[in-house]
Coordinates of C-alpha atoms in Angstrom, one line a residue:
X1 CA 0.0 0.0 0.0
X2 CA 1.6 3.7 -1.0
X3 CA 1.5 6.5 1.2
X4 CA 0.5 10.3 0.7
X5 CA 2.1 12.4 3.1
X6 CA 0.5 16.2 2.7
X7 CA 3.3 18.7 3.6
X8 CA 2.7 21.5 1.7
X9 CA 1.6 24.3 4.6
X10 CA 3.9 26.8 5.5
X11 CA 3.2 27.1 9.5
X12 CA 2.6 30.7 9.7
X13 CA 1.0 29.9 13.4
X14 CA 4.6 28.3 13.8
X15 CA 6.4 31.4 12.5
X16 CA 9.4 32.6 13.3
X17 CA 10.4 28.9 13.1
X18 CA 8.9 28.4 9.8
X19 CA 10.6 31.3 8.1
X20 CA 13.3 29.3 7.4
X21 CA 12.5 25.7 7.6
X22 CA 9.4 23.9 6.4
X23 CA 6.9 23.0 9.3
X24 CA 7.5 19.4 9.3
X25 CA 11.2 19.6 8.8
X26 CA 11.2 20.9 12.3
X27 CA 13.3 19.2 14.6
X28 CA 11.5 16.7 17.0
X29 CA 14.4 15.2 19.8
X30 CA 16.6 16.9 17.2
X31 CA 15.7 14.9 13.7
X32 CA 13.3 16.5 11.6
X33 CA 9.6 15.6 12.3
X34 CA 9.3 14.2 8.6
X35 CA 12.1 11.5 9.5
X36 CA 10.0 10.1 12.6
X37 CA 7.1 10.2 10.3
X38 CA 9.2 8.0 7.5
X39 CA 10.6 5.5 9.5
X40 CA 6.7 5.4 11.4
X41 CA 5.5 4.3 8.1
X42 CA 7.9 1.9 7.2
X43 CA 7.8 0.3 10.3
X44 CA 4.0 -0.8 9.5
X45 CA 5.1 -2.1 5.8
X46 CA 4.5 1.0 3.5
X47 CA 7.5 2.5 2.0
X48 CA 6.3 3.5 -0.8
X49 CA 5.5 7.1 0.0
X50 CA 4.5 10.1 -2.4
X51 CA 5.6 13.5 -0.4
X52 CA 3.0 16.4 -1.3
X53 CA 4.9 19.8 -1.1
X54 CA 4.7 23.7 -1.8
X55 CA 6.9 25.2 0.9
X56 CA 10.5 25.1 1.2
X57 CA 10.3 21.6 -0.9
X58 CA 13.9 21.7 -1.8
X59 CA 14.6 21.0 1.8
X60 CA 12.5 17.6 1.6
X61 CA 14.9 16.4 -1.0
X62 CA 18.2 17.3 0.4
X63 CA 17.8 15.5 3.6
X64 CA 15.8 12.7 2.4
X65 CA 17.1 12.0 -1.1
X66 CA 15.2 9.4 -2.9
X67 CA 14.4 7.8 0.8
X68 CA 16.9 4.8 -0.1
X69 CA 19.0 5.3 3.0
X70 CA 16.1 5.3 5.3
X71 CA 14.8 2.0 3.7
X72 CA 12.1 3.8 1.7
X73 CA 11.0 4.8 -2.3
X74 CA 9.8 8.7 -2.0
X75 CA 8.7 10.4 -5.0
X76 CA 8.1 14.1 -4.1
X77 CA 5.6 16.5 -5.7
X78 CA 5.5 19.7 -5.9
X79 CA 2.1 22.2 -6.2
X80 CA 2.7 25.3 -7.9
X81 CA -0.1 26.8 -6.1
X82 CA -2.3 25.7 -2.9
X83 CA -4.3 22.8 -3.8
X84 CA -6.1 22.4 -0.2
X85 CA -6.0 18.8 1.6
X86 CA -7.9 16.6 -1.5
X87 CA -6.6 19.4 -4.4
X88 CA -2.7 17.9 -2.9
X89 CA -3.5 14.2 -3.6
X90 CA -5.6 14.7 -6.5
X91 CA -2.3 16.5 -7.7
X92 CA -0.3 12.9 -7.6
X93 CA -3.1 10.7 -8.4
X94 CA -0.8 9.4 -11.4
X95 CA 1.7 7.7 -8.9
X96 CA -1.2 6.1 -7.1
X97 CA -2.4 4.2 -9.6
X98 CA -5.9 1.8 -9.4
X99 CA -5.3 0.2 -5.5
X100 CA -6.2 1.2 -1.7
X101 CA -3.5 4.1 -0.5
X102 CA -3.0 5.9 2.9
X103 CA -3.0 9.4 3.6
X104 CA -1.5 11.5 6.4
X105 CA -1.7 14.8 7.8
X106 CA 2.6 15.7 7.8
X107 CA 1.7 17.7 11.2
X108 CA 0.6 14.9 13.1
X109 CA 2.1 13.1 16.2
X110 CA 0.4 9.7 17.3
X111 CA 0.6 6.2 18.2
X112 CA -2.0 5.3 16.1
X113 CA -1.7 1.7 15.0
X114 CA -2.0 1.8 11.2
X115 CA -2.0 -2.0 10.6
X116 CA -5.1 -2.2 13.0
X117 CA -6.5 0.8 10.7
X118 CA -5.7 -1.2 7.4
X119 CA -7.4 -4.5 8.8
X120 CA -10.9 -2.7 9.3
X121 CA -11.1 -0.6 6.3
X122 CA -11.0 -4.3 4.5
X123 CA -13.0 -5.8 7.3
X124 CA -15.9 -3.1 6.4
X125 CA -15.5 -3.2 2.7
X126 CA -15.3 0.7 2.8
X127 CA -14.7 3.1 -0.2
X128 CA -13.0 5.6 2.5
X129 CA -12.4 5.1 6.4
X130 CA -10.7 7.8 8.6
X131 CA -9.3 7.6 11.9
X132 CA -11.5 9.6 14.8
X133 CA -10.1 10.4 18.0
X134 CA -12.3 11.1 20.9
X135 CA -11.5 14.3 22.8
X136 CA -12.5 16.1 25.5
X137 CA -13.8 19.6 24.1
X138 CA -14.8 19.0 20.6
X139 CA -16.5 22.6 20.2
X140 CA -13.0 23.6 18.3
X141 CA -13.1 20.5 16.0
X142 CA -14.6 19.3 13.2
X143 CA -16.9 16.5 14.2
X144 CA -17.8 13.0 12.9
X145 CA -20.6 10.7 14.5
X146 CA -20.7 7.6 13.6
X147 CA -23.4 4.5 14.0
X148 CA -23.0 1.4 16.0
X149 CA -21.2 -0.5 13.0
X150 CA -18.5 2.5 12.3
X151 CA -20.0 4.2 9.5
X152 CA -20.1 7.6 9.0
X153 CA -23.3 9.2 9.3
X154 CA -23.0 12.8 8.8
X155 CA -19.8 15.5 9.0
X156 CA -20.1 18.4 11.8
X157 CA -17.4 21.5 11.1
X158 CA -17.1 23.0 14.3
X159 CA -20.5 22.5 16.0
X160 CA -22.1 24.8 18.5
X161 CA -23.1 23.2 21.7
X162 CA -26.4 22.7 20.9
X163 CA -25.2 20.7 18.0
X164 CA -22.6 18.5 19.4
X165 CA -23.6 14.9 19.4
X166 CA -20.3 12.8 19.8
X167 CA -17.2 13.9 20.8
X168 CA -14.9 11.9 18.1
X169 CA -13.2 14.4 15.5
X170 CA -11.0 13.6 12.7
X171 CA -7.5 12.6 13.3
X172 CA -6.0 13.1 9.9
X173 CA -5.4 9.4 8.9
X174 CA -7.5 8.2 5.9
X175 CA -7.3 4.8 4.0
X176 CA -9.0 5.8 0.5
X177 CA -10.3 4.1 -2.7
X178 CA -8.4 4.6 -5.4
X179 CA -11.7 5.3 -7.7
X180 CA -12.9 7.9 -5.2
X181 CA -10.5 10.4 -6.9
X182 CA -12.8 10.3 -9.7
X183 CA -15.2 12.6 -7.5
X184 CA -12.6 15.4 -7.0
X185 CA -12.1 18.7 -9.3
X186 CA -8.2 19.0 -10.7
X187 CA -6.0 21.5 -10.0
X188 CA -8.3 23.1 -7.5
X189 CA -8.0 24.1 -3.9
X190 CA -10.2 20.9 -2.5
X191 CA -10.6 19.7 1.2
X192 CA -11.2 16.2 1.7
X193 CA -12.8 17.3 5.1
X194 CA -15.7 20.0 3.7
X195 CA -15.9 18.6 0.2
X196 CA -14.9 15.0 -1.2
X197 CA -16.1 13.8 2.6
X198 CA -19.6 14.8 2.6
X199 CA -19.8 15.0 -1.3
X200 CA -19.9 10.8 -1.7
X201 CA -21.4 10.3 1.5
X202 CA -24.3 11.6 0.4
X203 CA -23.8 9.9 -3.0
X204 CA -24.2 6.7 -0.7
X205 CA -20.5 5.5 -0.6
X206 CA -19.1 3.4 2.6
X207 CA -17.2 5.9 4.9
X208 CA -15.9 4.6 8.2
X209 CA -14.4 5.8 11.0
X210 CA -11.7 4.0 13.0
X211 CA -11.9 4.7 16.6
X212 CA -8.6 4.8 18.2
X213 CA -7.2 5.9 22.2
X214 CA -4.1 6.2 21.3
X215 CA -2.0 9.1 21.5
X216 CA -2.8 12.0 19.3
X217 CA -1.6 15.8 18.6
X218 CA -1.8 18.4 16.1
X219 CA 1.5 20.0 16.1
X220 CA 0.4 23.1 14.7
X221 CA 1.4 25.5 17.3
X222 CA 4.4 26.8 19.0
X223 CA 2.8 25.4 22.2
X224 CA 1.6 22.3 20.9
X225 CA 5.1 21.5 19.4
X226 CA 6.8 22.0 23.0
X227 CA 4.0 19.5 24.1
X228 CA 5.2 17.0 21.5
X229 CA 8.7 17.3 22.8
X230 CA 7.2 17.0 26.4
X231 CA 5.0 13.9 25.6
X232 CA 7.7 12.1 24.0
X233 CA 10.1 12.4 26.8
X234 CA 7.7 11.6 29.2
X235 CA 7.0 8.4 27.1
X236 CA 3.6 9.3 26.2
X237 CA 3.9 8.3 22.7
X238 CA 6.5 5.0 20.8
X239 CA 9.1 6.7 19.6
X240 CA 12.6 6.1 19.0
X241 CA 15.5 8.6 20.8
X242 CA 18.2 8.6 18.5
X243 CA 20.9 8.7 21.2
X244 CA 22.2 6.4 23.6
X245 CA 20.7 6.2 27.3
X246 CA 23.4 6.8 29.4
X247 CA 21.4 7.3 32.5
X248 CA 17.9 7.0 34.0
X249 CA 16.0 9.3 31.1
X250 CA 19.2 10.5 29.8
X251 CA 20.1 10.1 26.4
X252 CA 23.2 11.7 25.3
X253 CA 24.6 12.2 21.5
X254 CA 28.4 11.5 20.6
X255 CA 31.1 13.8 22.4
X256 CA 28.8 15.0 24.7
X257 CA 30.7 17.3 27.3
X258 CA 29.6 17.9 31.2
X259 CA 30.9 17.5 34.2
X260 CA 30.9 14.5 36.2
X261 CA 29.4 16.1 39.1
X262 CA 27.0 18.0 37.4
X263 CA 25.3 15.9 35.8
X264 CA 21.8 17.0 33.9
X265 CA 18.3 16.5 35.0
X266 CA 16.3 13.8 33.2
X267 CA 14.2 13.6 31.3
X268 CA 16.7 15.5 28.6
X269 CA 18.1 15.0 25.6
X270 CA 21.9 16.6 24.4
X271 CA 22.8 16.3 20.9
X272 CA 26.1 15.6 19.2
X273 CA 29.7 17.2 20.3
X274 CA 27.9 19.7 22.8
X275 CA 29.4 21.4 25.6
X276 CA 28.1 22.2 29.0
X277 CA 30.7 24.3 30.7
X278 CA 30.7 24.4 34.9
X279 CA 27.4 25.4 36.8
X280 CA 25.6 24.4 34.0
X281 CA 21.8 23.3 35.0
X282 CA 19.9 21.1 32.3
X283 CA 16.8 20.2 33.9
X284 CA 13.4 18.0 33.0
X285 CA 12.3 18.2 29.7
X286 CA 15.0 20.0 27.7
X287 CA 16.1 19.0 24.6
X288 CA 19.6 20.3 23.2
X289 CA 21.0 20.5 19.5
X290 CA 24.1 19.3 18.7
X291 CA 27.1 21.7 18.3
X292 CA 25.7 23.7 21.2
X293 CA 27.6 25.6 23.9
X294 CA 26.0 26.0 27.1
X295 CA 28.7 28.6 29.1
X296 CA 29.5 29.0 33.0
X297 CA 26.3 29.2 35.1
X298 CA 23.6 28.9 32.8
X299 CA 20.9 27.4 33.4
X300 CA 18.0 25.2 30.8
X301 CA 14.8 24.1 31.8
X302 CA 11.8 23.1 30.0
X303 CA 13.0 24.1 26.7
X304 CA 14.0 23.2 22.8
X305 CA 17.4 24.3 21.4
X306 CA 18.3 23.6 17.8
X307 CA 21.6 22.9 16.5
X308 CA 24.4 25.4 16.8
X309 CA 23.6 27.8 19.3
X310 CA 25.8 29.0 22.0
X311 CA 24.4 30.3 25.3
X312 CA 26.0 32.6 27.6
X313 CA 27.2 32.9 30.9
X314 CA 24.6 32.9 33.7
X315 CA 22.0 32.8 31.6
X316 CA 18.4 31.5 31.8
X317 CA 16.6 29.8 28.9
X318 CA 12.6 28.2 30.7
X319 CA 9.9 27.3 29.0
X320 CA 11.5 28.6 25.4
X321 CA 12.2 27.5 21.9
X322 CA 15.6 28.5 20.4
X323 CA 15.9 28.3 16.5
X324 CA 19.8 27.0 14.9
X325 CA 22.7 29.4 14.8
X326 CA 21.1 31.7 18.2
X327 CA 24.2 33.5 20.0
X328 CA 22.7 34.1 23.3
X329 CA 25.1 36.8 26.1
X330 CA 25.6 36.6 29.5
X331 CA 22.8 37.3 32.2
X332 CA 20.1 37.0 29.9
X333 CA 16.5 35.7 30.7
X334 CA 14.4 33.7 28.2
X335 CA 10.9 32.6 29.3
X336 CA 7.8 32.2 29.1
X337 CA 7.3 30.6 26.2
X338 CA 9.0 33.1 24.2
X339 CA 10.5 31.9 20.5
X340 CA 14.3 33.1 19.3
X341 CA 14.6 33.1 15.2
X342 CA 17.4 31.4 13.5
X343 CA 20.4 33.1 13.0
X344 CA 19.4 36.0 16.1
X345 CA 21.7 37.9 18.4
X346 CA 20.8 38.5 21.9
X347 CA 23.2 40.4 23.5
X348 CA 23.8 40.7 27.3
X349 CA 21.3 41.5 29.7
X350 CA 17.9 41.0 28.0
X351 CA 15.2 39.6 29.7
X352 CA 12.3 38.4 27.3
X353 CA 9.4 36.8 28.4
X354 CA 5.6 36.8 27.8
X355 CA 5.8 34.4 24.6
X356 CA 7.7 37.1 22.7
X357 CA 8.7 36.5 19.5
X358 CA 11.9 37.3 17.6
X359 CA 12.1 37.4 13.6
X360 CA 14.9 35.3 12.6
X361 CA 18.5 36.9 11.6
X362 CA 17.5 39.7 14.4
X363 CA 19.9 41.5 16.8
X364 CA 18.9 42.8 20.1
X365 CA 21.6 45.3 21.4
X366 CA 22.6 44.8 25.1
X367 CA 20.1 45.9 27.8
X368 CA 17.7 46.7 24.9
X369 CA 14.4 44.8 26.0
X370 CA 14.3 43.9 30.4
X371 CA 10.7 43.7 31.4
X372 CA 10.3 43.6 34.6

């Protein structure tokens, strides 16, 4: 069975991190989100995978090549304008071909068991079945009751209370008939959530839903993507830390540097050939780059640091995200989920809290911003 992955939105709720790097390209535990999403797939037998992009899609193919060293075939396409959720596979339809295919939501982080999935869609015999997720405020959400057999009976886009009668939304996971293309427009912005979906239901085709528990997020948001980080290292989710556990919770990447008797916090994760200097404090839930320098007295908590950043002496990074390439002073405060750029400059003595956000390639003089 192929695989569609749709990563063709540019993350302007992300932004500044998505100015220069394509949402799912992120890092997540320091390997871009589209590489745990790769290997996720494989694991369950499909690696044959068509990658959907608009945005940044050079970067898709410089990191994952053809997909041969990760044990995969990838064939990427590119949209040369927006062509909405449906419009995207529509656009690749020619590499699908005539049998059953998968297709994924690139922004998604679950533990959803897609053999499971793949069993019922051919258990039910069904032209289209999509994974729902049960949650606990589905006002935000577009909703999908279903009847006592699975199947779909109607499609709710973000209900008022009045209207809500399920709590199960979709999850962004559908196992598709290749014929049901036939129904949808080409080259045109088309979503398979307020179009295709309730287009052939109505027509009287088999939709079902797949009702899963497992873990679930939408990592759409700055806040949501330091909850992925958090979930992960709090083994909420299966995944895969690509370093060695060298203590309880604490993975560490080659030529690591710290001090025996300062040793970090778990749960963290420290990337390749990065150095924590004396005093240094990595505690719970930080993840570190690789080629970072933490200097004298510093202290991380709760945070995400990319690759290549260097912080200053006596300095206090909490409840942050820090983009590649960041040159952080001495005595500076970052908190409250507050966002650096890549490629910034904050010089000494800044405080910035209050999820501020700084444009990438930015310099912030010495003493220039200090809330109080």
């Amino acid at each position: 069975m192929k695989g569609v992955i749709l990563a063709g939105g540019k993350g302007t709720r992300m932004r500044p991190l998505t100015y220069a790097v394509a949402k799912p390209m992120l890092p997540l535990i320091n390997k871009p989100f589209m590489e745990y999403f790769i290997l996720r797939l494989k694991s369950f037998g499909i690696t044959e995978i068509i990658l959907s992009t608009c945005y940044l899609p050079e970067a898709f193919y410089e990191y994952f090549g053809n997909g041969k060293k990760f044990g995969v075939n990838l064939i990427y396409v590119t949209e040369d304008m927006p062509l909405g959720t449906c419009g995207a596979v529509k656009n690749v339809e020619k590499y699908i071909g005539n049998e059953t295919f998968c297709v994924f939501n690139g922004d998604i982080l679950t533990g959803l068991n897609l053999k499971n999935m793949i069993a019922y869609h051919r258990s039910k015999k069904a032209d289209v079945t999509i994974s729902l997720v049960p949650v606990e405020d589905p006002t935000a959400y577009g909703l999908v009751p279903i009847d006592k057999d699975g199947r779909v009976k109607e499609f709710l886009e973000k209900p008022s209370i009045e209207e809500i009668n399920t709590n199960l939304i979709n999850a962004g996971t559908y196992i598709i008939e290749a014929h049901i293309l036939g129904h949808v427009p080409e080259r045109e912005n088309y979503s398979f959530e307020r179009e295709l979906f309730p287009k052939i239901l109505k027509l009287g085709y088999k939709i079902y839903g797949f009702v899963s528990n497992d873990y679930w997020l939408d990592v759409g948001t700055p806040e949501k993507y330091m909850t992925a980080h958090i979930d992960v290292l709090d083994k909420k989710v299966p995944f895969n830390i690509p370093y060695k556990k060298v203590f309880p919770n604490i993975y560490l990447g080659e030529g690591v540097k710290y001090k025996k008797d300062n040793l970090p916090v778990g749960p963290i994760v420290i990337g390749d050939n990065t150095v924590l200097e004396e005093d240094v404090k990595i505690l719970p839930f930080s993840v570190i780059g690789s080629n970072c320098v933490i200097s004298n007295g510093s202290t991380v908590a709760e945070s995400i640091i990319f690759n290549n950043c260097k912080i200053g002496k006596n300095s206090i990074i909490r409840n942050s995200i820090i983009a590649s390439n960041v040159v952080i002073g001495d005595n500076v405060k970052i908190e409250g989920n507050s966002i650096i750029g890549d490629g910034s400059v904050i010089e000494d003595e800044n405080i910035l809290k209050n999820s501020i956000r700084v444009n990438i390639n930015s310099v912030i003089k010495k003493g220039q911003i200090s809330f109080s």
